[in-house]
């Protein structure tokens, strides 16, 4: 598996020259999928079963700084992280793919998240995207977005989308070597588009996305329907984006997220990321919508809810959902 990833990285970097600087740093936004990525067709190259489409969260995300050093060290939000902690293990395993480019260096990595880590707010997405951009900065690689996106994909699938602002599509690709599975911006900015984060729990989720999706693919009967549904949903969402048809976009994104959760619940052991508070808020979204407020929801592999609405309804949504953190992704 490592050899396949190493070779993939080598192929991507083949046309570039690494000229090591003292320090590399970068920011990458977090993103929320409107059509979800759920399931891998190739674990080593992190190739998805279906294409996905997301919106990046503007200035919410991860800032990462990386320096070559004599020994590895990882800091998260200013605090040193034990090297056997899951976060450090995953970060260092990713860096292993790049060490030979930098004279087999060790690294000091400082990561600052302005979103809760692993609370279903896609911090691994912005994390690996920022890490790839920081490495590219450190090495002076002049790589384009597609190439950087494919490198970030090896760290985390959703990270392939966090290289870009606004609406982003990750094309699943068809090549077995993974060379056509990258993300790219799609559609123009939609300045009225708003996302509301209802943070219901910041606890670490018991089963991460990676294990969760593998379990779903292996054991859920309902998963059989997922690839076709995701493909259809993505087309509908793309069409709605180009037509600025918010209702169709919201409906499709909400149904896509709840369908993904249905596939998870049908896995064994069942995967139930939704908490009692989550269910309560799902019902509330349905109630306020029945009362005429145009608001939709999406949920990732965690208990938190993200609301989708337009600027005109910002006040109304904020008063219906106290504690909501509203994000203007194009602000
Ligand atoms: C539910 O990108 O975290 O957020 O590729 O295994 O690292 P790995 O998975 P990850 O999964 C994200 C799943 C999701 C849906 C999405 O963001 O598309």
Short mmCIF file of C-alpha atoms and ligand atoms in Angstrom, two decimals:
data_model
loop_
_atom_site.label_atom_id
_atom_site.label_comp_id
_atom_site.label_asym_id
_atom_site.label_seq_id
_atom_site.Cartn_x
_atom_site.Cartn_y
_atom_site.Cartn_z
CA UNK A 1 0.00 0.00 0.00
CA UNK A 2 2.81 2.43 0.96
CA UNK A 3 4.71 1.52 -2.20
CA UNK A 4 1.70 2.30 -4.36
CA UNK A 5 1.27 5.66 -2.64
CA UNK A 6 4.99 6.44 -2.88
CA UNK A 7 4.94 5.71 -6.58
CA UNK A 8 1.85 7.88 -7.03
CA UNK A 9 3.58 10.80 -5.27
CA UNK A 10 6.72 10.27 -7.35
CA UNK A 11 4.70 10.37 -10.56
CA UNK A 12 3.01 13.62 -9.55
CA UNK A 13 6.27 15.25 -8.56
CA UNK A 14 8.17 13.91 -11.58
CA UNK A 15 8.16 17.20 -13.47
CA UNK A 16 9.04 19.40 -10.49
CA UNK A 17 12.24 20.31 -8.71
CA UNK A 18 12.27 20.45 -4.92
CA UNK A 19 14.24 23.45 -3.64
CA UNK A 20 13.91 23.24 0.12
CA UNK A 21 13.06 26.48 1.89
CA UNK A 22 13.33 27.06 5.63
CA UNK A 23 9.62 26.85 6.23
CA UNK A 24 6.41 26.24 4.32
CA UNK A 25 3.00 27.50 5.40
CA UNK A 26 -0.51 27.60 4.02
CA UNK A 27 -4.20 27.86 4.82
CA UNK A 28 -6.94 25.62 3.44
CA UNK A 29 -10.67 25.95 4.05
CA UNK A 30 -12.84 23.27 5.50
CA UNK A 31 -15.61 22.02 3.23
CA UNK A 32 -19.06 20.53 3.54
CA UNK A 33 -20.31 18.08 0.94
CA UNK A 34 -23.70 18.74 -0.63
CA UNK A 35 -23.38 15.40 -2.44
CA UNK A 36 -21.41 13.10 -0.15
CA UNK A 37 -18.39 10.92 -0.76
CA UNK A 38 -19.10 7.63 1.01
CA UNK A 39 -17.16 4.51 0.03
CA UNK A 40 -13.81 3.70 -1.60
CA UNK A 41 -13.14 1.58 -4.64
CA UNK A 42 -9.39 1.57 -3.94
CA UNK A 43 -8.06 2.04 -0.40
CA UNK A 44 -4.37 2.55 -1.24
CA UNK A 45 -4.96 5.31 -3.79
CA UNK A 46 -8.05 6.56 -1.94
CA UNK A 47 -10.30 6.40 -4.96
CA UNK A 48 -14.00 6.96 -4.29
CA UNK A 49 -17.00 4.92 -5.41
CA UNK A 50 -18.81 8.12 -6.41
CA UNK A 51 -18.05 11.71 -7.37
CA UNK A 52 -18.95 14.33 -4.76
CA UNK A 53 -19.62 18.07 -4.60
CA UNK A 54 -18.91 20.46 -1.75
CA UNK A 55 -18.84 24.05 -0.64
CA UNK A 56 -15.72 25.41 1.01
CA UNK A 57 -16.09 27.38 4.22
CA UNK A 58 -14.19 30.58 3.42
CA UNK A 59 -11.86 31.46 6.29
CA UNK A 60 -12.85 28.51 8.49
CA UNK A 61 -10.27 25.81 8.18
CA UNK A 62 -6.66 24.93 8.92
CA UNK A 63 -3.40 26.86 8.89
CA UNK A 64 -0.30 24.69 8.80
CA UNK A 65 3.37 25.45 9.06
CA UNK A 66 6.07 22.88 8.33
CA UNK A 67 9.83 23.03 8.98
CA UNK A 68 12.51 20.42 8.35
CA UNK A 69 14.14 19.34 11.59
CA UNK A 70 16.24 16.62 13.25
CA UNK A 71 13.21 15.00 14.87
CA UNK A 72 9.50 14.85 14.12
CA UNK A 73 7.19 16.96 16.27
CA UNK A 74 3.50 17.73 15.85
CA UNK A 75 1.59 20.62 17.43
CA UNK A 76 -2.17 21.04 17.28
CA UNK A 77 -3.61 24.41 18.22
CA UNK A 78 -0.38 25.33 20.01
CA UNK A 79 -0.13 22.13 22.08
CA UNK A 80 2.41 19.36 21.44
CA UNK A 81 0.77 16.10 20.35
CA UNK A 82 2.17 12.70 21.47
CA UNK A 83 3.64 10.96 18.44
CA UNK A 84 1.52 7.87 19.10
CA UNK A 85 -1.69 9.91 19.14
CA UNK A 86 -3.96 9.11 16.18
CA UNK A 87 -3.68 12.65 14.78
CA UNK A 88 0.14 12.58 14.83
CA UNK A 89 0.29 9.03 13.47
CA UNK A 90 -1.86 9.98 10.47
CA UNK A 91 0.05 13.21 9.86
CA UNK A 92 3.46 11.53 10.03
CA UNK A 93 2.38 8.58 7.89
CA UNK A 94 1.36 11.10 5.24
CA UNK A 95 4.68 12.93 5.55
CA UNK A 96 6.50 9.60 5.07
CA UNK A 97 5.36 9.80 1.44
CA UNK A 98 7.33 13.01 0.95
CA UNK A 99 10.46 12.66 3.11
CA UNK A 100 12.67 11.42 0.27
CA UNK A 101 11.92 14.65 -1.62
CA UNK A 102 13.43 16.58 1.28
CA UNK A 103 16.62 14.54 1.87
CA UNK A 104 14.83 12.17 4.26
CA UNK A 105 14.19 15.02 6.66
CA UNK A 106 12.13 14.93 9.82
CA UNK A 107 9.60 17.71 10.26
CA UNK A 108 8.04 19.99 12.83
CA UNK A 109 4.40 20.53 11.90
CA UNK A 110 2.22 23.17 13.53
CA UNK A 111 -1.47 22.94 12.78
CA UNK A 112 -4.09 25.49 13.85
CA UNK A 113 -7.74 24.63 13.32
CA UNK A 114 -10.42 27.24 13.81
CA UNK A 115 -13.04 24.47 13.68
CA UNK A 116 -13.40 21.62 16.22
CA UNK A 117 -11.13 18.69 15.33
CA UNK A 118 -12.95 15.48 14.33
CA UNK A 119 -16.40 16.71 15.33
CA UNK A 120 -17.82 16.00 11.89
CA UNK A 121 -16.81 19.42 10.62
CA UNK A 122 -14.34 17.97 8.15
CA UNK A 123 -11.11 19.11 9.81
CA UNK A 124 -9.18 16.25 8.17
CA UNK A 125 -10.21 17.78 4.85
CA UNK A 126 -8.73 21.20 5.56
CA UNK A 127 -5.88 19.55 7.50
CA UNK A 128 -4.48 17.46 4.66
CA UNK A 129 -5.15 20.18 2.09
CA UNK A 130 -3.21 22.71 4.20
CA UNK A 131 -0.44 20.16 4.76
CA UNK A 132 -0.05 19.53 1.02
CA UNK A 133 -0.04 23.27 0.31
CA UNK A 134 2.53 23.83 3.08
CA UNK A 135 4.73 21.05 1.64
CA UNK A 136 4.39 22.58 -1.83
CA UNK A 137 5.42 25.92 -0.34
CA UNK A 138 8.37 24.33 1.49
CA UNK A 139 9.56 22.53 -1.64
CA UNK A 140 8.84 25.37 -4.05
CA UNK A 141 6.84 23.01 -6.28
CA UNK A 142 4.94 24.90 -8.92
CA UNK A 143 2.13 22.32 -9.06
CA UNK A 144 -1.37 23.19 -10.25
CA UNK A 145 -4.60 22.62 -8.36
CA UNK A 146 -5.38 19.23 -9.92
CA UNK A 147 -2.04 17.76 -8.89
CA UNK A 148 -2.20 19.20 -5.38
CA UNK A 149 -5.74 17.91 -5.08
CA UNK A 150 -4.60 14.38 -5.94
CA UNK A 151 -1.82 14.56 -3.33
CA UNK A 152 -4.30 15.76 -0.68
CA UNK A 153 -6.63 12.90 -1.68
CA UNK A 154 -4.05 10.40 -0.41
CA UNK A 155 -4.34 11.95 3.06
CA UNK A 156 -8.12 12.15 3.09
CA UNK A 157 -10.63 11.95 0.26
CA UNK A 158 -12.52 15.07 1.25
CA UNK A 159 -9.18 16.95 1.42
CA UNK A 160 -9.01 16.79 -2.38
CA UNK A 161 -11.88 19.34 -2.39
CA UNK A 162 -10.37 21.67 0.24
CA UNK A 163 -7.76 22.98 -2.18
CA UNK A 164 -10.35 25.31 -3.64
CA UNK A 165 -12.81 28.02 -2.64
CA UNK A 166 -16.52 27.97 -3.38
CA UNK A 167 -18.35 25.02 -4.96
CA UNK A 168 -16.02 22.13 -5.76
CA UNK A 169 -16.51 18.80 -7.48
CA UNK A 170 -14.30 15.79 -6.85
CA UNK A 171 -14.41 13.69 -10.00
CA UNK A 172 -14.24 10.02 -9.07
CA UNK A 173 -12.27 9.22 -12.23
CA UNK A 174 -12.06 5.82 -13.90
CA UNK A 175 -8.31 5.14 -14.28
CA UNK A 176 -7.05 2.37 -11.99
CA UNK A 177 -3.88 4.42 -11.38
CA UNK A 178 -5.89 7.26 -9.81
CA UNK A 179 -4.54 9.88 -12.19
CA UNK A 180 -7.99 11.26 -13.08
CA UNK A 181 -9.49 11.43 -9.60
CA UNK A 182 -9.13 15.08 -8.57
CA UNK A 183 -11.25 18.02 -7.54
CA UNK A 184 -11.90 21.28 -9.34
CA UNK A 185 -14.04 24.36 -8.74
CA UNK A 186 -17.48 24.19 -10.31
CA UNK A 187 -19.92 26.99 -11.02
CA UNK A 188 -19.51 30.65 -10.12
CA UNK A 189 -19.70 32.13 -6.63
CA UNK A 190 -23.20 32.40 -5.12
CA UNK A 191 -22.79 35.38 -2.79
CA UNK A 192 -26.20 34.91 -1.10
CA UNK A 193 -25.45 31.31 -0.10
CA UNK A 194 -25.20 30.76 3.66
CA UNK A 195 -24.27 27.80 5.85
CA UNK A 196 -25.25 27.54 9.48
CA UNK A 197 -23.34 25.27 11.83
CA UNK A 198 -25.42 23.82 14.64
CA UNK A 199 -22.76 22.38 16.87
CA UNK A 200 -24.59 19.85 18.99
CA UNK A 201 -21.56 17.94 20.27
CA UNK A 202 -17.81 18.52 19.98
CA UNK A 203 -16.98 15.04 21.31
CA UNK A 204 -14.72 12.91 19.12
CA UNK A 205 -16.79 10.49 17.10
CA UNK A 206 -16.43 6.83 18.12
CA UNK A 207 -15.95 5.57 14.55
CA UNK A 208 -14.08 7.76 12.06
CA UNK A 209 -15.30 8.31 8.49
CA UNK A 210 -12.73 5.93 7.05
CA UNK A 211 -13.72 2.93 9.16
CA UNK A 212 -17.36 3.94 8.92
CA UNK A 213 -17.43 3.98 5.14
CA UNK A 214 -15.50 0.72 4.87
CA UNK A 215 -17.94 -0.97 7.23
CA UNK A 216 -20.88 0.42 5.24
CA UNK A 217 -19.50 -0.81 1.91
CA UNK A 218 -18.80 -4.25 3.35
CA UNK A 219 -21.97 -4.90 5.34
CA UNK A 220 -24.84 -2.59 4.36
CA UNK A 221 -27.46 -3.94 1.95
CA UNK A 222 -28.69 -0.40 1.39
CA UNK A 223 -25.27 0.65 0.11
CA UNK A 224 -25.99 -1.15 -3.17
CA UNK A 225 -28.24 1.71 -4.14
CA UNK A 226 -25.82 4.46 -3.09
CA UNK A 227 -23.59 4.84 -6.20
CA UNK A 228 -26.58 5.35 -8.50
CA UNK A 229 -28.27 7.75 -6.12
CA UNK A 230 -25.11 9.79 -5.53
CA UNK A 231 -24.54 10.05 -9.29
CA UNK A 232 -28.08 11.29 -9.88
CA UNK A 233 -27.95 13.69 -6.90
CA UNK A 234 -24.69 15.19 -8.10
CA UNK A 235 -26.15 15.94 -11.52
CA UNK A 236 -29.23 17.51 -9.94
CA UNK A 237 -27.12 19.64 -7.60
CA UNK A 238 -24.85 20.78 -10.41
CA UNK A 239 -27.87 21.74 -12.48
CA UNK A 240 -29.39 23.61 -9.53
CA UNK A 241 -26.12 25.48 -8.98
CA UNK A 242 -25.99 26.68 -12.55
CA UNK A 243 -29.70 27.60 -12.50
CA UNK A 244 -29.41 29.23 -9.03
CA UNK A 245 -32.32 26.99 -8.00
CA UNK A 246 -31.88 26.94 -4.24
CA UNK A 247 -34.91 24.79 -3.50
CA UNK A 248 -33.77 21.94 -5.72
CA UNK A 249 -30.24 22.21 -4.38
CA UNK A 250 -31.39 22.17 -0.74
CA UNK A 251 -33.84 19.31 -1.18
CA UNK A 252 -31.33 17.16 -3.01
CA UNK A 253 -28.50 17.87 -0.56
CA UNK A 254 -30.73 17.04 2.42
CA UNK A 255 -31.97 13.80 0.89
CA UNK A 256 -28.46 12.85 -0.14
CA UNK A 257 -27.17 13.26 3.44
CA UNK A 258 -30.06 11.35 5.02
CA UNK A 259 -29.71 8.58 2.43
CA UNK A 260 -26.04 8.27 3.34
CA UNK A 261 -27.04 7.95 7.00
CA UNK A 262 -29.59 5.30 6.05
CA UNK A 263 -26.85 3.23 4.42
CA UNK A 264 -24.76 3.57 7.58
CA UNK A 265 -27.59 2.50 9.86
CA UNK A 266 -28.07 -0.62 7.77
CA UNK A 267 -24.41 -1.59 8.32
CA UNK A 268 -23.36 -4.16 10.91
CA UNK A 269 -22.57 -3.27 13.61
CA UNK A 270 -24.93 -0.36 12.90
CA UNK A 271 -23.37 3.07 12.51
CA UNK A 272 -25.53 5.67 14.15
CA UNK A 273 -23.81 9.03 14.18
CA UNK A 274 -27.07 10.87 14.87
CA UNK A 275 -27.62 11.73 18.54
CA UNK A 276 -31.00 12.52 20.18
CA UNK A 277 -30.25 16.28 19.75
CA UNK A 278 -29.59 15.67 16.04
CA UNK A 279 -32.97 13.97 15.54
CA UNK A 280 -34.70 16.76 17.47
CA UNK A 281 -33.15 19.38 15.18
CA UNK A 282 -33.97 17.40 12.02
CA UNK A 283 -37.63 17.53 13.07
CA UNK A 284 -37.32 21.20 13.81
CA UNK A 285 -35.94 21.93 10.34
CA UNK A 286 -38.95 20.12 8.89
CA UNK A 287 -41.32 22.17 11.08
CA UNK A 288 -39.85 25.56 10.24
CA UNK A 289 -39.78 24.62 6.57
CA UNK A 290 -43.46 23.64 6.72
CA UNK A 291 -44.05 27.11 8.19
CA UNK A 292 -42.51 28.65 5.09
CA UNK A 293 -38.85 29.20 5.95
CA UNK A 294 -36.58 27.93 3.20
CA UNK A 295 -33.91 26.05 5.09
CA UNK A 296 -32.38 22.62 4.44
CA UNK A 297 -29.85 20.51 6.27
CA UNK A 298 -26.90 18.28 5.71
CA UNK A 299 -25.04 16.02 8.15
CA UNK A 300 -21.65 14.33 7.85
CA UNK A 301 -20.33 11.36 9.84
CA UNK A 302 -21.11 12.96 13.18
CA UNK A 303 -23.94 14.42 15.25
CA UNK A 304 -23.71 18.06 14.09
CA UNK A 305 -26.07 19.67 11.61
CA UNK A 306 -25.24 22.15 8.90
CA UNK A 307 -28.11 24.31 7.66
CA UNK A 308 -28.32 25.63 4.12
CA UNK A 309 -30.19 28.88 3.43
CA UNK A 310 -29.97 32.18 1.55
CA UNK A 311 -29.01 35.62 2.84
CA UNK A 312 -32.62 36.88 2.82
CA UNK A 313 -33.50 34.31 5.47
CA UNK A 314 -30.41 34.81 7.62
CA UNK A 315 -32.21 36.64 10.44
CA UNK A 316 -35.18 34.28 10.47
CA UNK A 317 -32.97 31.17 10.53
CA UNK A 318 -30.75 32.64 13.28
CA UNK A 319 -33.76 33.33 15.50
CA UNK A 320 -35.27 29.89 14.85
CA UNK A 321 -31.98 28.17 15.75
CA UNK A 322 -30.31 29.91 18.71
CA UNK A 323 -26.55 29.38 18.89
CA UNK A 324 -26.26 28.94 15.12
CA UNK A 325 -22.88 29.94 13.68
CA UNK A 326 -23.56 31.44 10.26
CA UNK A 327 -20.89 31.27 7.60
CA UNK A 328 -20.79 33.31 4.42
CA UNK A 329 -18.61 31.11 2.21
CA UNK A 330 -18.07 33.91 -0.31
CA UNK A 331 -17.65 36.71 2.25
C1 LIG B 1 -19.22 12.03 5.42
O1 LIG B 1 -12.63 12.31 3.59
O2 LIG B 1 -12.82 11.88 6.06
O3 LIG B 1 -17.65 13.82 5.34
O4 LIG B 1 -10.91 9.55 2.65
O5 LIG B 1 -11.15 7.96 4.53
O6 LIG B 1 -10.14 10.20 4.95
P1 LIG B 1 -11.13 9.40 4.13
O7 LIG B 1 -12.58 9.94 4.48
P2 LIG B 1 -13.11 11.44 4.67
O8 LIG B 1 -14.68 11.18 4.53
C2 LIG B 1 -15.60 12.22 4.44
C3 LIG B 1 -16.97 11.66 4.50
C4 LIG B 1 -18.08 12.68 4.64
C5 LIG B 1 -18.65 13.05 3.28
C6 LIG B 1 -17.85 14.04 2.44
O9 LIG B 1 -17.14 14.91 2.99
O10 LIG B 1 -17.99 13.96 1.22
#
